mmCIF file of C-alpha atoms and ligand atoms in Angstrom:
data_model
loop_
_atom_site.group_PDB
_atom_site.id
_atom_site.type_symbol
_atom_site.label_atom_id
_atom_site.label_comp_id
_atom_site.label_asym_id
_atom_site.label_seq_id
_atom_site.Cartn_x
_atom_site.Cartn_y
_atom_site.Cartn_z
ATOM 1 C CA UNK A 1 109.913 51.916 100.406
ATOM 2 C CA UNK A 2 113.008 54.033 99.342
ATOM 3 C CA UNK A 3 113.150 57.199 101.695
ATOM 4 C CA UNK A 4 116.160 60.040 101.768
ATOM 5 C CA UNK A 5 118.187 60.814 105.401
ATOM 6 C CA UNK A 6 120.251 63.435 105.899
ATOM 7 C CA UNK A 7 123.763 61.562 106.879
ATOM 8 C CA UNK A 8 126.044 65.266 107.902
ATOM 9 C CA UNK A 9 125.436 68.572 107.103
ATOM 10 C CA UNK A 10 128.172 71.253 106.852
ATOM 11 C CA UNK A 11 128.547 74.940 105.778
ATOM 12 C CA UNK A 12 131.481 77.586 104.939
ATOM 13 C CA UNK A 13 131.495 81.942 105.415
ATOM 14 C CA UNK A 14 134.294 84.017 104.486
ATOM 15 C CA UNK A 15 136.220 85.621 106.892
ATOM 16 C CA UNK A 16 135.470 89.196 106.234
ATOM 17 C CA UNK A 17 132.803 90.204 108.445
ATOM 18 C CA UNK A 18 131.020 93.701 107.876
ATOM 19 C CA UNK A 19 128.262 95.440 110.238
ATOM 20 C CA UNK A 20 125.932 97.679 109.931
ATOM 21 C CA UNK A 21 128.109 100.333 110.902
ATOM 22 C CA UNK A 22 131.194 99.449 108.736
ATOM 23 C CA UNK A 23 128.210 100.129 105.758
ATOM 24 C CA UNK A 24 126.651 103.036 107.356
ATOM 25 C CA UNK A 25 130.255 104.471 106.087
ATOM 26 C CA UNK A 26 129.388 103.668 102.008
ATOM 27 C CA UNK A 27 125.996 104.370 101.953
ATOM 28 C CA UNK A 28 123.423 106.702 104.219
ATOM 29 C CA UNK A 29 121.884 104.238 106.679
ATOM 30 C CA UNK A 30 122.433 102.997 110.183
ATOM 31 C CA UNK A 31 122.668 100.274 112.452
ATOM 32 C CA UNK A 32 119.166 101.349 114.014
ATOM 33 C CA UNK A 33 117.562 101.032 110.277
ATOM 34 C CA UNK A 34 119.131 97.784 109.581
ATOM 35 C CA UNK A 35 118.485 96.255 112.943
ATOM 36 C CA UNK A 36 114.700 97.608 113.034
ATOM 37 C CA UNK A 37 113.685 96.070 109.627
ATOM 38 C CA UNK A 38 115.349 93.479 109.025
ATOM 39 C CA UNK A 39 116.905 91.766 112.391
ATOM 40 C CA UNK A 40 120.264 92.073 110.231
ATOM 41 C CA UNK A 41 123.867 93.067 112.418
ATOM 42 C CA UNK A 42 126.460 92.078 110.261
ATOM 43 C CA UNK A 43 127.345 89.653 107.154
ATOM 44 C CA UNK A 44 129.853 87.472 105.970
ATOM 45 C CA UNK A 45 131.447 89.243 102.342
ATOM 46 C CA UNK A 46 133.894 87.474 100.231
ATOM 47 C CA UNK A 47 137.668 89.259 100.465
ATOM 48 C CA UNK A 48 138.057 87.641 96.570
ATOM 49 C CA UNK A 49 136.729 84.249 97.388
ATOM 50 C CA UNK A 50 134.292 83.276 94.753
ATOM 51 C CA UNK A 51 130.994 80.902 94.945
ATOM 52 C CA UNK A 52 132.814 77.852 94.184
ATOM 53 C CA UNK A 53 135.606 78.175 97.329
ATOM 54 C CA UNK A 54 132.540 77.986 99.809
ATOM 55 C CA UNK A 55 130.677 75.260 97.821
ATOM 56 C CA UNK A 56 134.138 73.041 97.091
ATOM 57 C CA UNK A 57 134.595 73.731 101.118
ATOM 58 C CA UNK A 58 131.247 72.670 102.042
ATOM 59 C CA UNK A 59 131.747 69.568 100.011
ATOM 60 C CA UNK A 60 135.033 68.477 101.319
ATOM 61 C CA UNK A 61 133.783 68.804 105.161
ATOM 62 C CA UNK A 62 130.498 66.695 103.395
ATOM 63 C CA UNK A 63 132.495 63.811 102.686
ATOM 64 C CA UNK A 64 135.071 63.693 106.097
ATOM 65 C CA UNK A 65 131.783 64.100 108.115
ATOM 66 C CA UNK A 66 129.721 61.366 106.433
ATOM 67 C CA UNK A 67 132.804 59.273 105.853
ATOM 68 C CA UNK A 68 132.189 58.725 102.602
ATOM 69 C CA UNK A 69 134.584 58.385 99.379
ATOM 70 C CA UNK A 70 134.341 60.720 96.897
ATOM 71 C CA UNK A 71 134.237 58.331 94.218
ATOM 72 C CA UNK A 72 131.304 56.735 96.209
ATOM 73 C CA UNK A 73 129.154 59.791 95.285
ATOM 74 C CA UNK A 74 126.319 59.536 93.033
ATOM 75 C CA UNK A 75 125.199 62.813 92.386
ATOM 76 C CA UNK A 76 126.048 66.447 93.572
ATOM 77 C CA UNK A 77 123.569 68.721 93.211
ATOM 78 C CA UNK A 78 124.314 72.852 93.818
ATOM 79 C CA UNK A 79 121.916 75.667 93.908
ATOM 80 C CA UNK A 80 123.036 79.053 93.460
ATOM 81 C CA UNK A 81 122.480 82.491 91.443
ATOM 82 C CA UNK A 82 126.149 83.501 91.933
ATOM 83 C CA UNK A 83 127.711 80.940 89.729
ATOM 84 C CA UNK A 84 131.636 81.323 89.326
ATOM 85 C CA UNK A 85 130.845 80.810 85.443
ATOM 86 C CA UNK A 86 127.739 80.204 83.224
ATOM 87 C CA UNK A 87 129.313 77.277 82.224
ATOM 88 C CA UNK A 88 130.821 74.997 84.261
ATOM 89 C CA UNK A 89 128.293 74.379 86.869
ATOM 90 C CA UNK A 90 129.294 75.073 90.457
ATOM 91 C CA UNK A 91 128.605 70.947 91.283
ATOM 92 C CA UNK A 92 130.967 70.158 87.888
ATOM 93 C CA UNK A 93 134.104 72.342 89.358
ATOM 94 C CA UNK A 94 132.944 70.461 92.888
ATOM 95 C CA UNK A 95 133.364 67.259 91.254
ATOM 96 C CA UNK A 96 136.930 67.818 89.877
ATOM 97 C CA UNK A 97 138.196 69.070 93.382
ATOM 98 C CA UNK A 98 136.637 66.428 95.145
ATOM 99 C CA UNK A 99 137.452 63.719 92.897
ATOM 100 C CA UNK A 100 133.921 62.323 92.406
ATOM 101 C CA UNK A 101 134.575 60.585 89.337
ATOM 102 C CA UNK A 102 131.557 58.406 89.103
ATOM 103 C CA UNK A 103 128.774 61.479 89.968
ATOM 104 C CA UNK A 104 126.504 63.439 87.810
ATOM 105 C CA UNK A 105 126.870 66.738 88.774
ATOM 106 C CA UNK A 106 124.376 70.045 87.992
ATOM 107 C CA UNK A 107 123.400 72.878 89.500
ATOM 108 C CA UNK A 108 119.705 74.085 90.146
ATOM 109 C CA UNK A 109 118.527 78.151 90.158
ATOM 110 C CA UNK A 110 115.666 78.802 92.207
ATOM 111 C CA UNK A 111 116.798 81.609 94.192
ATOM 112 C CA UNK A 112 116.531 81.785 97.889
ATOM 113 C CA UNK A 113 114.283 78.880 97.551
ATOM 114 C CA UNK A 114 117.521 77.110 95.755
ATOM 115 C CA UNK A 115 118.094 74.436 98.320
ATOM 116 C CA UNK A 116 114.564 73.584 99.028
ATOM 117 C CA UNK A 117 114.576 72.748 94.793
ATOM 118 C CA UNK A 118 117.666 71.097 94.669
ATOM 119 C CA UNK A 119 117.257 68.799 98.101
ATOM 120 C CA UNK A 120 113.560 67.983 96.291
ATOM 121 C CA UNK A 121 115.459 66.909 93.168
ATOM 122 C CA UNK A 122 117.752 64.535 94.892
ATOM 123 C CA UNK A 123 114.860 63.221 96.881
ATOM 124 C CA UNK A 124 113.411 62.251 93.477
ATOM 125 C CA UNK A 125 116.856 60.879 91.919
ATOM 126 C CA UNK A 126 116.909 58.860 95.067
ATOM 127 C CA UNK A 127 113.244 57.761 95.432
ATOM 128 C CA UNK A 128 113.791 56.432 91.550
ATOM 129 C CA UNK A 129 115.653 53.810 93.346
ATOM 130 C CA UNK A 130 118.949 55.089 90.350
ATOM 131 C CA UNK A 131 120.968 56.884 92.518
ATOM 132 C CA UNK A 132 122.142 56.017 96.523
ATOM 133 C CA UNK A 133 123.271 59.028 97.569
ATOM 134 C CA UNK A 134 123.791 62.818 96.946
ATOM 135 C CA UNK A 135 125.659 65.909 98.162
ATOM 136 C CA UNK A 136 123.077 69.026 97.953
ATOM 137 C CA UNK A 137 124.627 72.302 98.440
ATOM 138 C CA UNK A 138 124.035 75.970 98.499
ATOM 139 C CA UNK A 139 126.155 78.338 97.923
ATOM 140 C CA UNK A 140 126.314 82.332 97.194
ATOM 141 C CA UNK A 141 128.344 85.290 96.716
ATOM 142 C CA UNK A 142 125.684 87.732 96.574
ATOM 143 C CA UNK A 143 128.008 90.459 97.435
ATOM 144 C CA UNK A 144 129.360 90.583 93.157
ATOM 145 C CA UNK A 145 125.456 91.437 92.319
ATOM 146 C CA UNK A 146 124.601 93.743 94.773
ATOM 147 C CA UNK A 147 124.975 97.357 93.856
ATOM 148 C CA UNK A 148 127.300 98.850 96.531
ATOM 149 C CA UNK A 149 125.584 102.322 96.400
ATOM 150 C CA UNK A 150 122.017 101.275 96.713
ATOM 151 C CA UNK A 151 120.885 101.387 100.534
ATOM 152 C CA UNK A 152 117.839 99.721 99.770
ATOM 153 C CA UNK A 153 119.138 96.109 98.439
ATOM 154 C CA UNK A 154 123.220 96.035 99.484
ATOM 155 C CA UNK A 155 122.385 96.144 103.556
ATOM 156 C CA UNK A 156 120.433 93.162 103.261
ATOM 157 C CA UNK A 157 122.862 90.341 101.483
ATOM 158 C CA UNK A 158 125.551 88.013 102.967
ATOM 159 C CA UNK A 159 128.056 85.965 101.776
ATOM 160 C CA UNK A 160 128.183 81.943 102.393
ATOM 161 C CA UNK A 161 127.109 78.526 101.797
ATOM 162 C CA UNK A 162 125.592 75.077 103.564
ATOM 163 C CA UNK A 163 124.673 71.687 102.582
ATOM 164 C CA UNK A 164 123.548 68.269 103.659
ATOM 165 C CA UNK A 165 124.548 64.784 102.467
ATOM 166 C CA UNK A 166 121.877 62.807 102.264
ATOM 167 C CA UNK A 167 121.622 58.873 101.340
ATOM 168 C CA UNK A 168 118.571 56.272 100.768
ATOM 169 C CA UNK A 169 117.636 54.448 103.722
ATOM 170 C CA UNK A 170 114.408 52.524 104.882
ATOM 171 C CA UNK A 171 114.002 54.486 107.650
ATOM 172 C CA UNK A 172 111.785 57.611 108.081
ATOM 173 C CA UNK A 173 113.629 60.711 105.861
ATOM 174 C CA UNK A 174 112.379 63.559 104.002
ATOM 175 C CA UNK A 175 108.683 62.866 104.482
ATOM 176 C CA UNK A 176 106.576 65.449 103.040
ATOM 177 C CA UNK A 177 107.055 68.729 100.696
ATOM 178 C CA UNK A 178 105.226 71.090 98.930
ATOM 179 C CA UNK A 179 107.553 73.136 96.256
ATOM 180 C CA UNK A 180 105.995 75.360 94.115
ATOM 181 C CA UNK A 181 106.666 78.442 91.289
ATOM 182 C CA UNK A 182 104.547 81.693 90.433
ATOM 183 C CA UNK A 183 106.701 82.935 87.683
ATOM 184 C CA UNK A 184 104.024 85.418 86.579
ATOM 185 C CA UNK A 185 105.468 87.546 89.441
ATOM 186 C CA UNK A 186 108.970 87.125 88.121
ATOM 187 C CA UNK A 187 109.548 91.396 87.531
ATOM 188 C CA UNK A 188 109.124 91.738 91.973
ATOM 189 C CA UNK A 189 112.816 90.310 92.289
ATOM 190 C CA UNK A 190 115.850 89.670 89.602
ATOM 191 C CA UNK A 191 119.507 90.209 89.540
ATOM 192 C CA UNK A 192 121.590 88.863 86.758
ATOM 193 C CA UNK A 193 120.327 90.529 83.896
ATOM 194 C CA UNK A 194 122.205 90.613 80.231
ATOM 195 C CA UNK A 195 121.338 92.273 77.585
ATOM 196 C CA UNK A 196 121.075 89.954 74.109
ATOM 197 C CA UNK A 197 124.198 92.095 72.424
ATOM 198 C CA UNK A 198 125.775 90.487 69.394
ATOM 199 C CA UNK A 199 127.502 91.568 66.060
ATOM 200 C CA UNK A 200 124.318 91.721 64.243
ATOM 201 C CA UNK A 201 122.192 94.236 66.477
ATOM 202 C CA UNK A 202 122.503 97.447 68.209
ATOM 203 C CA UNK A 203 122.086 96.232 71.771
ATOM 204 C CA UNK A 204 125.066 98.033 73.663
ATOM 205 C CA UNK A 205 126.627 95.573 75.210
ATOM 206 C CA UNK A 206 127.366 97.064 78.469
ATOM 207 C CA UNK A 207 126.471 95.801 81.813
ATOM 208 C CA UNK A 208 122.637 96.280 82.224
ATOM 209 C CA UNK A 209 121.330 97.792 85.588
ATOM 210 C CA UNK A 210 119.504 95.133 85.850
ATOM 211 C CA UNK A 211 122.425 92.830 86.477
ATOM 212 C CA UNK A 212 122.548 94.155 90.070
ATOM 213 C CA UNK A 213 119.299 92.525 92.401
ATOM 214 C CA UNK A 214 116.649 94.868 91.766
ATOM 215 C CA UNK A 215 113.301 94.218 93.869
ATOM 216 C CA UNK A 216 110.254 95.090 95.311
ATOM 217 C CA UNK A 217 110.512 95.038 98.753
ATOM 218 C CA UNK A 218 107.233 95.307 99.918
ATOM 219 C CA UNK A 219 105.795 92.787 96.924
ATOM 220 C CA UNK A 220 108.513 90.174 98.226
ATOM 221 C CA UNK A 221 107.641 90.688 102.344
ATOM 222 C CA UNK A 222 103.620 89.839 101.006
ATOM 223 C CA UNK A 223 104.645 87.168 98.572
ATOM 224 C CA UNK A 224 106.626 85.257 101.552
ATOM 225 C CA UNK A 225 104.251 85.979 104.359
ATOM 226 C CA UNK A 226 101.097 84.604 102.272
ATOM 227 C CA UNK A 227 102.835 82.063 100.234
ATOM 228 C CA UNK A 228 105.085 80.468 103.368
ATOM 229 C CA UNK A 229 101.716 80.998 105.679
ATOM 230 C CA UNK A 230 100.339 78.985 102.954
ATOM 231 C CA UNK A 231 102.793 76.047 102.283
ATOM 232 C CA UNK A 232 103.053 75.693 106.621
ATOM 233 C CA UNK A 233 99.520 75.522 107.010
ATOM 234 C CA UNK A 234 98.760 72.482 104.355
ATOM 235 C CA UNK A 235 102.026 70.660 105.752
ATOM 236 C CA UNK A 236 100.011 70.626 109.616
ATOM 237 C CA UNK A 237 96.774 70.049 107.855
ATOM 238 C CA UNK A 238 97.881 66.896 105.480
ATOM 239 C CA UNK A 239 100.025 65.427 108.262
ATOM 240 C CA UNK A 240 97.944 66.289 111.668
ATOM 241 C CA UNK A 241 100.616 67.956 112.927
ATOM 242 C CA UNK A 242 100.655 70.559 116.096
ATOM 243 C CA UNK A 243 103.569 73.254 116.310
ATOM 244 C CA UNK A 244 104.410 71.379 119.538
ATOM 245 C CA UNK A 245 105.297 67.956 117.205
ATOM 246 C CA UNK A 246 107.768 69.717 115.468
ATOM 247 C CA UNK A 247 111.105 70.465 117.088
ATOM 248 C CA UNK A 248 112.197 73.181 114.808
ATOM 249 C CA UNK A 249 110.857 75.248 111.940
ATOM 250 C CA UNK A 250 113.998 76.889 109.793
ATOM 251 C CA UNK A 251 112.864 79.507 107.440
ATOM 252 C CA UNK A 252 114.647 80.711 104.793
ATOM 253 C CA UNK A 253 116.581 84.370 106.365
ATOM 254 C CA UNK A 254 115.702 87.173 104.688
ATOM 255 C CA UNK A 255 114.183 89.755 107.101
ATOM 256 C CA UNK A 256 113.036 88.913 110.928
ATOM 257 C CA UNK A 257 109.482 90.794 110.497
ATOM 258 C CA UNK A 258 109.021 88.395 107.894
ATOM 259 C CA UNK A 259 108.932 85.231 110.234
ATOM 260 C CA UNK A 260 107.151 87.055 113.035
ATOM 261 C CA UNK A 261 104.041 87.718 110.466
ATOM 262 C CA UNK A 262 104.367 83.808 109.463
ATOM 263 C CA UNK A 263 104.417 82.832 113.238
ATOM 264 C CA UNK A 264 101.862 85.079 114.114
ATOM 265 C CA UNK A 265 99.774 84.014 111.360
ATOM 266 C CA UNK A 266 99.807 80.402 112.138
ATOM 267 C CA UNK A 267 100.165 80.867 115.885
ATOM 268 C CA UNK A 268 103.164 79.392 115.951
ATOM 269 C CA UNK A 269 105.782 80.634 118.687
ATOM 270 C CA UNK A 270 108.246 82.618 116.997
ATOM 271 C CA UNK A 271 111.236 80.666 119.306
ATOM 272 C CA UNK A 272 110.389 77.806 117.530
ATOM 273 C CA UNK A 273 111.486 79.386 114.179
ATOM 274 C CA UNK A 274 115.377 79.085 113.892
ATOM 275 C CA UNK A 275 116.870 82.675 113.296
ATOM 276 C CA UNK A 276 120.747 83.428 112.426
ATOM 277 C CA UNK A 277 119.903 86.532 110.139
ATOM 278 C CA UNK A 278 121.268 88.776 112.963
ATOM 279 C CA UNK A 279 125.000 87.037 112.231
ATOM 280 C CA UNK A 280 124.515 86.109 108.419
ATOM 281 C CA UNK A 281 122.301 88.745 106.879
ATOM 282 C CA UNK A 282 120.166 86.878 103.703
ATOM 283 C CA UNK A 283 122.235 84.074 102.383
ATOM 284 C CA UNK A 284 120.101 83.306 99.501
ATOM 285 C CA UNK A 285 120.105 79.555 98.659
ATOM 286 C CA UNK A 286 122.714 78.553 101.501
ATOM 287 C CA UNK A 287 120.487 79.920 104.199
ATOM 288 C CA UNK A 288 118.554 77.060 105.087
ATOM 289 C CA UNK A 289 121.206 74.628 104.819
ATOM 290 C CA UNK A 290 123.630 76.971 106.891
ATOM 291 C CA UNK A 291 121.206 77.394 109.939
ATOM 292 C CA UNK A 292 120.339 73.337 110.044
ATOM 293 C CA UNK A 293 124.063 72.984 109.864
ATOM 294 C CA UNK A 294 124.284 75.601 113.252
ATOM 295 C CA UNK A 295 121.378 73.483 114.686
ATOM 296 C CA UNK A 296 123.074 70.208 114.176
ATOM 297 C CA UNK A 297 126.667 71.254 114.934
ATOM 298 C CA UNK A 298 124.997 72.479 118.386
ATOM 299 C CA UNK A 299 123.903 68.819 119.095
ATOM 300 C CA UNK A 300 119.958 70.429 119.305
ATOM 301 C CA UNK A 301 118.971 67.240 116.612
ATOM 302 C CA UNK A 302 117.847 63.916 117.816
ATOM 303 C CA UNK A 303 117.050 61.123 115.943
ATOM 304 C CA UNK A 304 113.451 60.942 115.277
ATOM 305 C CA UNK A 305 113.096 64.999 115.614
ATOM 306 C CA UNK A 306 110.484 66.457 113.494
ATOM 307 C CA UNK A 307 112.169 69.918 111.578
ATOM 308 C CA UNK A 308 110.665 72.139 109.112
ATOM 309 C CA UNK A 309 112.359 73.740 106.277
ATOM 310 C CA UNK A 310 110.869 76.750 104.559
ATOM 311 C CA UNK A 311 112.621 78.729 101.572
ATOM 312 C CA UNK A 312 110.592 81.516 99.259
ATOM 313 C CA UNK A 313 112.571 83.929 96.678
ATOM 314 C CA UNK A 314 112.880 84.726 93.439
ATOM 315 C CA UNK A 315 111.124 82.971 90.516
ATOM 316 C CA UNK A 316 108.686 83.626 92.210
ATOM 317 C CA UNK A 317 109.112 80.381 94.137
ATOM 318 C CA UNK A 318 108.621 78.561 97.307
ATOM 319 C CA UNK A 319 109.826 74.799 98.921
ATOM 320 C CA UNK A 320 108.386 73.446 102.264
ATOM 321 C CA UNK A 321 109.698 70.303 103.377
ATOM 322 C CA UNK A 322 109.674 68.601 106.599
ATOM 323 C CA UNK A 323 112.327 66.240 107.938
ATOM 324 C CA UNK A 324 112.535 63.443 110.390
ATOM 325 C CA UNK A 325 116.324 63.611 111.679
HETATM 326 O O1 LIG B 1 115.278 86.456 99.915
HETATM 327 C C1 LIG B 1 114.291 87.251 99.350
HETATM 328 C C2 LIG B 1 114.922 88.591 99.100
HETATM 329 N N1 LIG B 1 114.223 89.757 99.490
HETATM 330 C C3 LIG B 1 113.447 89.940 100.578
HETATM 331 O O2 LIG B 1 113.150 89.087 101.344
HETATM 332 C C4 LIG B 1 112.948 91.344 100.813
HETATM 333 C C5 LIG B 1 111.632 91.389 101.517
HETATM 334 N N2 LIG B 1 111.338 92.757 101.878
HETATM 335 C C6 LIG B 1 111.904 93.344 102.976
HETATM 336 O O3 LIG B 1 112.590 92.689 103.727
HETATM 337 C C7 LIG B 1 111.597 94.800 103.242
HETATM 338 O O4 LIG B 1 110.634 95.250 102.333
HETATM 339 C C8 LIG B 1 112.861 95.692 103.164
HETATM 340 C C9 LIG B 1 113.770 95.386 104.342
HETATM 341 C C10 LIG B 1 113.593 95.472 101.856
HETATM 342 C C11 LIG B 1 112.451 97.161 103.264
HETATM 343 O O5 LIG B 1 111.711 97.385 104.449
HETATM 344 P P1 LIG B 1 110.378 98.285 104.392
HETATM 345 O O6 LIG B 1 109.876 98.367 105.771
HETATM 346 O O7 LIG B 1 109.482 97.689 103.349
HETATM 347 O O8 LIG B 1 110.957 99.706 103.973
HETATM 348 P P2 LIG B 1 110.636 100.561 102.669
HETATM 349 O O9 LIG B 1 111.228 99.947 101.452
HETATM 350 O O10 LIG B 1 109.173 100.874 102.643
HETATM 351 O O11 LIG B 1 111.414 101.892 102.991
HETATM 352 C C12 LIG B 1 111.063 102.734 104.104
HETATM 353 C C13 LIG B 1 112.001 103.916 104.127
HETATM 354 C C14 LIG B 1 112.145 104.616 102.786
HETATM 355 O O12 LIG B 1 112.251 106.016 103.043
HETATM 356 P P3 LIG B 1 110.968 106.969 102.897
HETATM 357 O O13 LIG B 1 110.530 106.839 101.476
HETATM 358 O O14 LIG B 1 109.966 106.462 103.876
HETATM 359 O O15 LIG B 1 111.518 108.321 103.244
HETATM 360 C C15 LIG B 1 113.458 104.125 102.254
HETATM 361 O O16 LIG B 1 114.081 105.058 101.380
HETATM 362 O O17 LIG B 1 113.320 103.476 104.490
HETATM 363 C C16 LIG B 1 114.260 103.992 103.513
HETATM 364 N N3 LIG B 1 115.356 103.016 103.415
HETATM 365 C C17 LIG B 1 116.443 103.077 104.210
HETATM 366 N N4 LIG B 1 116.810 103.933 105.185
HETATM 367 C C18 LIG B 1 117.973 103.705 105.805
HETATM 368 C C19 LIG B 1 115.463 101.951 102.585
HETATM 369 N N5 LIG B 1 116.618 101.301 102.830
HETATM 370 C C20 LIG B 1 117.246 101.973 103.830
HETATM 371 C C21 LIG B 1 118.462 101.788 104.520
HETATM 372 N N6 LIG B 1 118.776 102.671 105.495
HETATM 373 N N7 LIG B 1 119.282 100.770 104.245
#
């Protein structure tokens, strides 16, 4: 039976790093507020650097740390809501800087559940028994859709990405997921927004509002908490497992009282959930990938590990998965 490994993981932040009192100076908030809600201390914001230096980064460390060619890649797959352009894709202007002649390269937009979607679709490719191997990536500059003066949304984001290269094997891999969408919820959490202007309508075709990330708060913290209390629960039920058989769960970072209602919830210690929100703020698609990165750059993964990912965002959507390392 095919199965999918991750080979190397690797991730990239700009420099520029800005805490909670470096924005207490734009807008009216303070470190107390930030730290008290969300378990947020500072963030990684691009100095100019778009999406595609942190992906194209990622990528390059991808293939030294795998030891692969980049001619020997098969697919690269990219999930992000801060594309440099509509068109190309973020994995297309990967593949030219790379070299990876022979790959078919898209990217996937699922939000902060991004990499969750776009690991699940190389699972697939691979599983089809088509393609050997892929390079899955997330990447984000959040910090060009935020809007600067709105305290509620712009203390929350960070900038960065993370991915995995992963490769068919025999051996045990990706062994069980649960992705899923609720798009009827869709208004709770947006950003991108353009209006339909052309040459035969009135539309004004200045930059909507709702280009910035515009959400619900509250409707997102109850989405997660039910829907990632949810997904956890039927991955223990359908493969017998106890907290204490799994080595790590890494939820997607978006706020710290949103993990302590999921561990609560399924009486799961909250150490066991992998946190790096206080350093990176809410990453977006490269979340996950960034924190298994920290975890496996640390030398905390051993072969035969059981590790949990969990993403939720906007869509609505959602993407448990759980890994044997
Ligand atoms: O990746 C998915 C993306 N999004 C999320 O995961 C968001 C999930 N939701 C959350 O994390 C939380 O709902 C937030 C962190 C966004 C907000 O926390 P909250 O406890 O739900 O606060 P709230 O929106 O109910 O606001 C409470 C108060 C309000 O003031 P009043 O009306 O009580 O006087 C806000 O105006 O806090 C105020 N407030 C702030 N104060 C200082 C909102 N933002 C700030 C701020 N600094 N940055």
């Amino acid at each position: 039976m095919i199965r999918t490994r991750v080979i190397a993981t690797a991730a990239s932040v700009p420099e520029q790093v800005i805490t909670n009192a470096d924005l207490a100076k734009i807008v009216d908030t303070s470190d107390e507020w930030i730290t008290q809600r969300t378990g947020i201390r500072e963030r990684h914001i691009s100095a100019g650097e778009n999406t595609s230096v942190l992906v194209i980064n990622v990528a390059k460390q991808l293939l030294e740390r795998a030891a692969v060619k980049a001619e020997d890649i098969d697919l690269i797959i990219v999930a992000s809501v801060t594309q440099d352009y509509g068109t190309p894709s973020l994995a297309c202007m990967i593949q030219k800087e790379i070299g990876a002649v022979n790959a078919v390269a898209f990217d996937v937009v699922a939000a902060c559940s991004g990499f969750m979607f776009a690991l699940s679709t190389a699972d697939k490719f691979i599983k089809s028994g088509a393609y050997g191997n892929a390079l899955v990536i997330g990447g984000e500059t959040l910090s060009k859709i935020v809007d600067w003066t709105d305290r509620a949304t712009c203390v929350l984001f960070g900038d960065g990405a993370g991915g995995a290269y992963v490769e068919k094997s025999e051996e045990a891999g990706m062994e069980w997921e649960n992705i899923g969408s609720a798009g009827e919820k869709y208004e709770i959490l947006t950003e991108g927004y353009t209006n339909c202007a052309n040459a035969f309508n009135d539309n004004p075709a200045s930059v909507d509002p709702l280009w910035y990330v515009n959400m619900n708060g509250r409707e997102v913290f109850k989405f997660a908490t039910k829907k990632v209390t949810g997904s956890l629960k039927k991955l223990m039920e359908e493969k017998h497992l106890k907290h204490e058989d799994v080595k790590y769960f890494i939820p997607h970072q978006a706020n710290i009282r949103i993990v302590e209602v999921i561990a609560k919830k399924l009486g799961i210690p909250f150490e066991k959930f992998y946190m790096n929100i206080d350093r990176l703020g809410n990453t977006s698609s490269a979340s996950i990938p960034m924190a298994l990165n920290e975890l496996n750059e640390q030398g905390l993964l051993e072969r035969g590990d059981k590790i949990v990912l969990a993403g939720f965002g906007g869509g609505m959507t959602w993407g448990t998965m759980l890994i044997v390392w």
